[in-house]
Amino acid sequence: MKETKNIVTDHPILSVKDLRVHFFMDEGTVKAVEGASFDVYPGRTLGIVGESGCGKSVATRSILLLVDSPGKIVEGNITYRGGQTNGQETDLTSLKISGSEIRSIRGGEISLIFQEPMTSFSPVHSVGNQMIESIRLHKKLSRSDSKDLAIDWFQRVGMPNPEQRMTQYPWQLSGGQRQRAMIAMALCCDPKIVIADEPTTALDVTTQAQILDLLKELQEQNGMSIIFITHDLGVIADIADDVAVMYLGDVVESAPVDEIFHSPKHPYTNALLSSIPSVFNRNRERLPTISGAIPHPHNRPSGCTFHTRCPSFIDGVCNVSLPTKSELGDNHSVTCFLYEDKK
């Protein structure tokens, strides 16, 4: 488990409060994110975990106003403090999607490592030219200096033959090479916050460890914050300081990483941790699973959204009303009826 930093008392560099993102489809409204709230502190890593389809990527892409059509942020605030704003608060949801202010923040102050790098690069420009363009936009360097910086970053992320890769197009690179190029592009402008959306999915275990070590090294050097999205709890234990557990568009539990692993409260968090393989498992022992499947956001259950799969389900309570957030101390909060009387 990562040796976490002391609990911080200063203001978060980024605060997401009651975020709701809906997709307005012909079939009806899909509520992809429904009331999610979390904070990101300077120099710390927030790990966001949950099953596929729980809204992790949509919530974090909303920070940069990159929600795909027909999606729209319908409610909530995303408050950013830092960078060019000199600590002043900026509500990112109030900015124009294609305005100059958000474009200066994207890539320069807040970077996103996309989950699918093939769809993130232009297929008609070399990866080197795309990286040089990004550097020149945010750092105002000459083309020659930008090229040298791009090659240096390719080397740092373990790209083989970086000078040659600079001239190649995304479709000429392997999946792992495209992922490394995407990581290099996100980090090359020294952002204040890096949003990493499962950045090591296409990489082998050795390269994955190298990338995680690189992120931690850069964080120590310049104090950048990281939002790390994954369903791999082993990675979370290695890199995260704080953890937000998401289920069906909302954060059901948040706490420092040690609290999540050693004292989980929400039944969903317990179920996720129980499904992790352990060296103590007997040979051929079947791992516990979470019963059922995550409901479609278009057809959300009444009451607590987890009640259809919850082993602690209380009939007449969980399926009728929405639970409220309970603060359990030590920056640990949980949204569950089991703890509402312990506030």
Short mmCIF file of C-alpha atoms in Angstrom, two decimals:
data_model
loop_
_atom_site.label_atom_id
_atom_site.label_comp_id
_atom_site.label_asym_id
_atom_site.label_seq_id
_atom_site.Cartn_x
_atom_site.Cartn_y
_atom_site.Cartn_z
CA MET A 1 0.00 0.00 0.00
CA LYS A 2 1.20 3.50 -0.85
CA GLU A 3 2.66 5.55 2.00
CA THR A 4 0.12 8.36 1.91
CA LYS A 5 0.78 11.99 2.68
CA ASN A 6 -0.60 13.58 5.80
CA ILE A 7 -4.23 14.69 5.66
CA VAL A 8 -4.28 18.16 4.13
CA THR A 9 -6.19 21.04 5.63
CA ASP A 10 -5.80 23.61 2.82
CA HIS A 11 -8.37 24.23 0.12
CA PRO A 12 -8.75 21.70 -2.69
CA ILE A 13 -7.41 22.75 -6.07
CA LEU A 14 -10.54 21.30 -7.68
CA SER A 15 -14.01 20.74 -6.22
CA VAL A 16 -16.85 18.93 -7.96
CA LYS A 17 -20.19 19.42 -6.21
CA ASP A 18 -23.52 17.77 -7.02
CA LEU A 19 -22.55 17.17 -10.65
CA ARG A 20 -25.30 15.90 -12.93
CA VAL A 21 -24.65 14.98 -16.55
CA HIS A 22 -27.56 13.79 -18.66
CA PHE A 23 -27.69 12.46 -22.21
CA PHE A 24 -30.87 13.42 -24.03
CA MET A 25 -31.60 10.48 -26.33
CA ASP A 26 -34.59 9.70 -28.55
CA GLU A 27 -35.40 6.84 -26.16
CA GLY A 28 -35.35 9.14 -23.14
CA THR A 29 -32.92 10.81 -20.74
CA VAL A 30 -29.86 8.85 -19.62
CA LYS A 31 -28.59 10.11 -16.26
CA ALA A 32 -24.91 9.17 -16.57
CA VAL A 33 -23.78 11.23 -13.57
CA GLU A 34 -26.29 11.97 -10.85
CA GLY A 35 -25.09 14.09 -7.91
CA ALA A 36 -21.38 13.18 -7.82
CA SER A 37 -19.15 15.23 -5.50
CA PHE A 38 -15.41 14.96 -4.81
CA ASP A 39 -12.38 17.13 -4.02
CA VAL A 40 -8.85 17.07 -5.41
CA TYR A 41 -6.09 18.45 -3.20
CA PRO A 42 -2.73 19.92 -4.28
CA GLY A 43 0.00 17.32 -4.63
CA ARG A 44 -2.33 14.39 -3.91
CA THR A 45 -3.78 11.60 -6.01
CA LEU A 46 -7.51 10.93 -6.02
CA GLY A 47 -8.39 7.44 -7.21
CA ILE A 48 -11.88 7.01 -8.66
CA VAL A 49 -13.01 3.38 -8.76
CA GLY A 50 -16.09 1.48 -9.79
CA GLU A 51 -17.41 -0.94 -12.36
CA SER A 52 -17.62 -0.08 -16.05
CA GLY A 53 -20.65 2.11 -16.70
CA CYS A 54 -20.71 3.81 -13.30
CA GLY A 55 -19.93 7.27 -14.74
CA LYS A 56 -16.24 7.65 -13.86
CA SER A 57 -15.11 8.82 -17.30
CA VAL A 58 -18.12 11.08 -17.94
CA ALA A 59 -17.68 12.79 -14.57
CA THR A 60 -14.01 13.54 -15.14
CA ARG A 61 -14.41 14.56 -18.80
CA SER A 62 -17.00 17.06 -17.57
CA ILE A 63 -14.20 18.88 -15.73
CA LEU A 64 -12.82 19.98 -19.11
CA LEU A 65 -16.29 20.38 -20.67
CA LEU A 66 -15.61 17.44 -22.98
CA VAL A 67 -18.98 15.71 -22.67
CA ASP A 68 -19.94 14.18 -26.02
CA SER A 69 -23.21 15.22 -27.64
CA PRO A 70 -26.09 14.77 -26.80
CA GLY A 71 -24.72 14.91 -23.25
CA LYS A 72 -24.99 18.06 -21.17
CA ILE A 73 -24.03 19.22 -17.70
CA VAL A 74 -27.45 20.05 -16.27
CA GLU A 75 -26.51 20.86 -12.68
CA GLY A 76 -23.58 21.23 -10.31
CA ASN A 77 -20.39 23.23 -9.94
CA ILE A 78 -16.80 22.45 -10.88
CA THR A 79 -14.58 24.92 -9.04
CA TYR A 80 -10.93 25.21 -10.10
CA ARG A 81 -8.30 27.07 -8.07
CA GLY A 82 -4.79 27.45 -9.40
CA GLY A 83 -2.65 28.04 -12.44
CA GLN A 84 -3.34 31.26 -14.33
CA THR A 85 -6.19 32.07 -11.96
CA ASN A 86 -3.61 32.60 -9.15
CA GLY A 87 -5.72 30.75 -6.64
CA GLN A 88 -8.95 32.56 -7.50
CA GLU A 89 -11.99 30.39 -7.91
CA THR A 90 -13.23 29.66 -11.42
CA ASP A 91 -16.46 27.74 -12.02
CA LEU A 92 -15.54 25.73 -15.11
CA THR A 93 -19.18 25.00 -15.86
CA SER A 94 -19.74 28.73 -16.48
CA LEU A 95 -17.15 28.85 -19.29
CA LYS A 96 -17.93 28.55 -22.98
CA ILE A 97 -17.19 25.06 -24.28
CA SER A 98 -14.98 26.38 -27.10
CA GLY A 99 -13.93 29.64 -25.46
CA SER A 100 -10.35 30.82 -25.08
CA GLU A 101 -10.39 30.46 -21.29
CA ILE A 102 -11.24 26.75 -21.21
CA ARG A 103 -8.90 26.08 -24.16
CA SER A 104 -6.02 27.60 -22.22
CA ILE A 105 -6.85 25.34 -19.27
CA ARG A 106 -7.22 22.15 -21.34
CA GLY A 107 -3.79 20.61 -21.76
CA GLY A 108 -2.01 23.51 -20.10
CA GLU A 109 -3.35 23.52 -16.54
CA ILE A 110 -5.51 20.39 -16.56
CA SER A 111 -4.52 17.50 -18.82
CA LEU A 112 -6.43 14.37 -19.73
CA ILE A 113 -4.88 11.02 -20.58
CA PHE A 114 -7.60 9.42 -22.66
CA GLN A 115 -8.64 5.81 -22.26
CA GLU A 116 -8.65 5.22 -26.05
CA PRO A 117 -5.61 6.97 -27.59
CA MET A 118 -6.47 5.88 -31.15
CA THR A 119 -9.61 8.03 -31.08
CA SER A 120 -7.74 10.93 -29.45
CA PHE A 121 -5.02 11.47 -32.06
CA SER A 122 -5.66 12.88 -35.51
CA PRO A 123 -4.99 10.09 -38.06
CA VAL A 124 -3.71 12.55 -40.70
CA HIS A 125 -0.93 14.17 -38.64
CA SER A 126 2.15 12.55 -37.14
CA VAL A 127 2.15 12.09 -33.37
CA GLY A 128 5.25 14.29 -33.22
CA ASN A 129 3.56 17.21 -34.97
CA GLN A 130 0.52 16.91 -32.72
CA MET A 131 2.69 16.96 -29.61
CA ILE A 132 4.75 19.92 -30.90
CA GLU A 133 1.54 21.84 -31.59
CA SER A 134 0.33 21.24 -28.04
CA ILE A 135 3.64 22.37 -26.53
CA ARG A 136 3.76 25.54 -28.64
CA LEU A 137 0.18 26.40 -27.73
CA HIS A 138 0.75 26.27 -23.97
CA LYS A 139 4.47 26.91 -23.43
CA LYS A 140 5.23 29.42 -26.24
CA LEU A 141 8.47 27.69 -27.26
CA SER A 142 10.08 27.66 -30.69
CA ARG A 143 9.38 24.71 -32.96
CA SER A 144 12.93 23.40 -32.47
CA ASP A 145 12.74 23.61 -28.68
CA SER A 146 9.27 22.07 -28.74
CA LYS A 147 10.57 19.15 -30.79
CA ASP A 148 13.43 18.57 -28.35
CA LEU A 149 11.00 18.64 -25.44
CA ALA A 150 8.68 16.19 -27.20
CA ILE A 151 11.53 13.75 -27.84
CA ASP A 152 12.62 14.08 -24.21
CA TRP A 153 9.11 13.18 -23.03
CA PHE A 154 8.93 10.23 -25.41
CA GLN A 155 12.12 8.95 -23.80
CA ARG A 156 10.76 9.49 -20.29
CA VAL A 157 7.65 7.40 -20.94
CA GLY A 158 9.72 4.58 -22.41
CA MET A 159 8.95 5.08 -26.11
CA PRO A 160 11.42 3.03 -28.22
CA ASN A 161 13.30 5.00 -30.93
CA PRO A 162 11.64 8.32 -30.02
CA GLU A 163 13.05 10.27 -32.98
CA GLN A 164 11.55 7.77 -35.40
CA ARG A 165 8.21 7.65 -33.58
CA MET A 166 7.93 11.43 -33.88
CA THR A 167 7.53 11.09 -37.66
CA GLN A 168 4.98 8.27 -37.54
CA TYR A 169 1.19 8.45 -37.63
CA PRO A 170 -1.00 7.03 -34.85
CA TRP A 171 -2.09 4.07 -37.01
CA GLN A 172 1.57 3.11 -37.46
CA LEU A 173 2.09 2.66 -33.72
CA SER A 174 1.10 -0.30 -31.57
CA GLY A 175 -1.57 0.12 -28.91
CA GLY A 176 1.02 0.40 -26.17
CA GLN A 177 3.05 2.95 -28.12
CA ARG A 178 -0.03 5.08 -28.74
CA GLN A 179 -0.79 4.96 -25.03
CA ARG A 180 2.72 6.13 -24.17
CA ALA A 181 2.47 8.94 -26.73
CA MET A 182 -0.84 10.01 -25.18
CA ILE A 183 0.72 10.06 -21.70
CA ALA A 184 3.70 12.07 -22.95
CA MET A 185 1.40 14.63 -24.58
CA ALA A 186 -0.63 15.03 -21.40
CA LEU A 187 2.43 15.59 -19.20
CA CYS A 188 4.69 17.67 -21.45
CA CYS A 189 3.16 21.06 -20.51
CA ASP A 190 3.58 20.59 -16.73
CA PRO A 191 -0.13 20.68 -15.83
CA LYS A 192 -1.42 21.39 -12.33
CA ILE A 193 -3.87 18.48 -12.57
CA VAL A 194 -3.62 15.29 -14.63
CA ILE A 195 -6.76 13.25 -15.24
CA ALA A 196 -5.63 9.71 -16.05
CA ASP A 197 -8.49 7.63 -17.46
CA GLU A 198 -7.17 4.06 -17.13
CA PRO A 199 -3.85 5.15 -18.71
CA THR A 200 -2.09 1.78 -18.38
CA THR A 201 -4.81 -0.44 -19.87
CA ALA A 202 -2.90 -1.28 -23.06
CA LEU A 203 0.49 -1.68 -21.37
CA ASP A 204 2.25 -4.74 -20.03
CA VAL A 205 2.83 -5.05 -16.29
CA THR A 206 6.45 -3.83 -16.44
CA THR A 207 5.62 -0.73 -18.48
CA GLN A 208 2.59 -0.09 -16.28
CA ALA A 209 4.85 0.01 -13.23
CA GLN A 210 7.19 2.41 -15.05
CA ILE A 211 4.35 4.78 -15.92
CA LEU A 212 3.00 4.75 -12.36
CA ASP A 213 6.48 5.45 -11.00
CA LEU A 214 6.83 8.31 -13.51
CA LEU A 215 3.56 9.87 -12.41
CA LYS A 216 4.59 9.65 -8.75
CA GLU A 217 8.03 11.11 -9.54
CA LEU A 218 6.53 14.07 -11.41
CA GLN A 219 4.07 14.64 -8.61
CA GLU A 220 6.92 14.89 -6.10
CA GLN A 221 8.85 17.25 -8.39
CA ASN A 222 6.17 19.80 -9.25
CA GLY A 223 3.35 19.07 -6.80
CA MET A 224 0.78 18.30 -9.47
CA SER A 225 -2.48 16.63 -8.54
CA ILE A 226 -3.70 13.44 -10.19
CA ILE A 227 -7.18 12.05 -10.73
CA PHE A 228 -6.65 8.36 -11.49
CA ILE A 229 -9.61 6.43 -12.90
CA THR A 230 -9.47 2.66 -12.83
CA HIS A 231 -11.26 -0.50 -11.79
CA ASP A 232 -7.95 -2.05 -10.67
CA LEU A 233 -7.84 -1.73 -6.89
CA GLY A 234 -4.25 -2.94 -6.86
CA VAL A 235 -3.24 0.17 -8.83
CA ILE A 236 -5.29 2.33 -6.47
CA ALA A 237 -3.42 0.89 -3.46
CA ASP A 238 -0.14 1.77 -5.16
CA ILE A 239 -0.79 5.31 -6.35
CA ALA A 240 -3.79 6.90 -4.58
CA ASP A 241 -3.88 9.09 -1.46
CA ASP A 242 -7.65 9.47 -1.47
CA VAL A 243 -10.35 7.27 -3.01
CA ALA A 244 -13.86 7.97 -4.32
CA VAL A 245 -16.01 4.90 -5.00
CA MET A 246 -18.63 5.52 -7.69
CA TYR A 247 -21.77 3.57 -8.43
CA LEU A 248 -24.32 4.47 -11.09
CA GLY A 249 -23.26 8.10 -11.39
CA ASP A 250 -22.75 8.99 -7.73
CA VAL A 251 -19.95 8.75 -5.16
CA VAL A 252 -21.13 6.28 -2.53
CA GLU A 253 -17.99 6.38 -0.35
CA SER A 254 -14.90 8.55 -0.12
CA ALA A 255 -11.96 8.33 2.26
CA PRO A 256 -8.16 8.19 2.45
CA VAL A 257 -6.83 5.06 0.75
CA ASP A 258 -5.91 3.32 4.04
CA GLU A 259 -9.44 3.80 5.34
CA ILE A 260 -10.96 2.37 2.17
CA PHE A 261 -8.85 -0.78 2.30
CA HIS A 262 -8.79 -1.36 6.05
CA SER A 263 -12.17 0.01 7.12
CA PRO A 264 -14.60 0.09 4.17
CA LYS A 265 -18.16 1.03 5.08
CA HIS A 266 -20.40 0.91 2.03
CA PRO A 267 -21.61 -2.58 0.98
CA TYR A 268 -20.50 -1.85 -2.58
CA THR A 269 -16.96 -0.99 -1.45
CA ASN A 270 -16.86 -4.18 0.61
CA ALA A 271 -18.03 -6.20 -2.41
CA LEU A 272 -15.34 -4.69 -4.66
CA LEU A 273 -12.60 -5.45 -2.14
CA SER A 274 -13.86 -9.01 -1.58
CA SER A 275 -13.51 -9.76 -5.29
CA ILE A 276 -9.75 -9.08 -5.31
CA PRO A 277 -7.57 -12.22 -5.59
CA SER A 278 -5.37 -12.79 -2.55
CA VAL A 279 -2.31 -14.89 -1.79
CA PHE A 280 -4.42 -16.37 1.00
CA ASN A 281 -7.02 -17.79 -1.40
CA ARG A 282 -7.00 -21.57 -1.56
CA ASN A 283 -6.15 -23.27 -4.85
CA ARG A 284 -9.10 -23.13 -7.30
CA GLU A 285 -11.21 -21.31 -4.74
CA ARG A 286 -13.96 -19.31 -6.42
CA LEU A 287 -13.76 -15.59 -5.68
CA PRO A 288 -16.83 -13.77 -4.36
CA THR A 289 -18.76 -11.81 -6.97
CA ILE A 290 -21.27 -8.97 -6.84
CA SER A 291 -24.68 -10.40 -7.64
CA GLY A 292 -26.61 -9.04 -10.61
CA ALA A 293 -25.41 -6.34 -13.00
CA ILE A 294 -25.15 -2.57 -12.79
CA PRO A 295 -28.50 -1.13 -13.95
CA HIS A 296 -28.65 0.97 -17.11
CA PRO A 297 -28.64 4.72 -16.31
CA HIS A 298 -31.81 5.03 -18.42
CA ASN A 299 -33.64 2.72 -16.02
CA ARG A 300 -32.38 3.69 -12.57
CA PRO A 301 -33.84 1.80 -9.57
CA SER A 302 -35.95 3.66 -7.05
CA GLY A 303 -34.38 4.50 -3.71
CA CYS A 304 -30.73 3.59 -3.24
CA THR A 305 -29.38 2.61 -6.65
CA PHE A 306 -27.38 -0.29 -5.17
CA HIS A 307 -30.28 -1.92 -3.35
CA THR A 308 -30.96 -4.44 -6.17
CA ARG A 309 -27.51 -6.00 -5.56
CA CYS A 310 -26.91 -5.19 -1.90
CA PRO A 311 -26.46 -7.99 0.68
CA SER A 312 -27.52 -5.54 3.43
CA PHE A 313 -30.75 -4.50 1.68
CA ILE A 314 -33.48 -3.22 4.04
CA ASP A 315 -36.92 -3.74 2.50
CA GLY A 316 -39.15 -0.71 2.73
CA VAL A 317 -36.18 1.59 3.27
CA CYS A 318 -33.47 1.11 0.66
CA ASN A 319 -35.95 0.67 -2.20
CA VAL A 320 -38.08 3.66 -1.20
CA SER A 321 -35.82 6.60 -0.29
CA LEU A 322 -32.44 7.94 -1.27
CA PRO A 323 -29.81 7.75 1.49
CA THR A 324 -27.96 10.92 2.49
CA LYS A 325 -24.24 11.36 3.00
CA SER A 326 -22.94 10.52 6.48
CA GLU A 327 -19.63 11.98 7.70
CA LEU A 328 -17.73 9.39 9.74
CA GLY A 329 -14.67 11.51 10.55
CA ASP A 330 -11.12 11.51 9.17
CA ASN A 331 -12.40 12.72 5.78
CA HIS A 332 -14.45 9.54 5.50
CA SER A 333 -17.98 9.82 4.15
CA VAL A 334 -20.50 7.20 3.04
CA THR A 335 -23.96 7.35 1.47
CA CYS A 336 -25.86 4.44 3.03
CA PHE A 337 -28.82 3.94 5.36
CA LEU A 338 -26.67 1.71 7.59
CA TYR A 339 -24.81 4.80 8.84
CA GLU A 340 -27.44 7.53 8.83
CA ASP A 341 -28.06 7.13 12.58
CA LYS A 342 -24.32 7.49 13.28
CA LYS A 343 -23.98 11.07 12.06
#
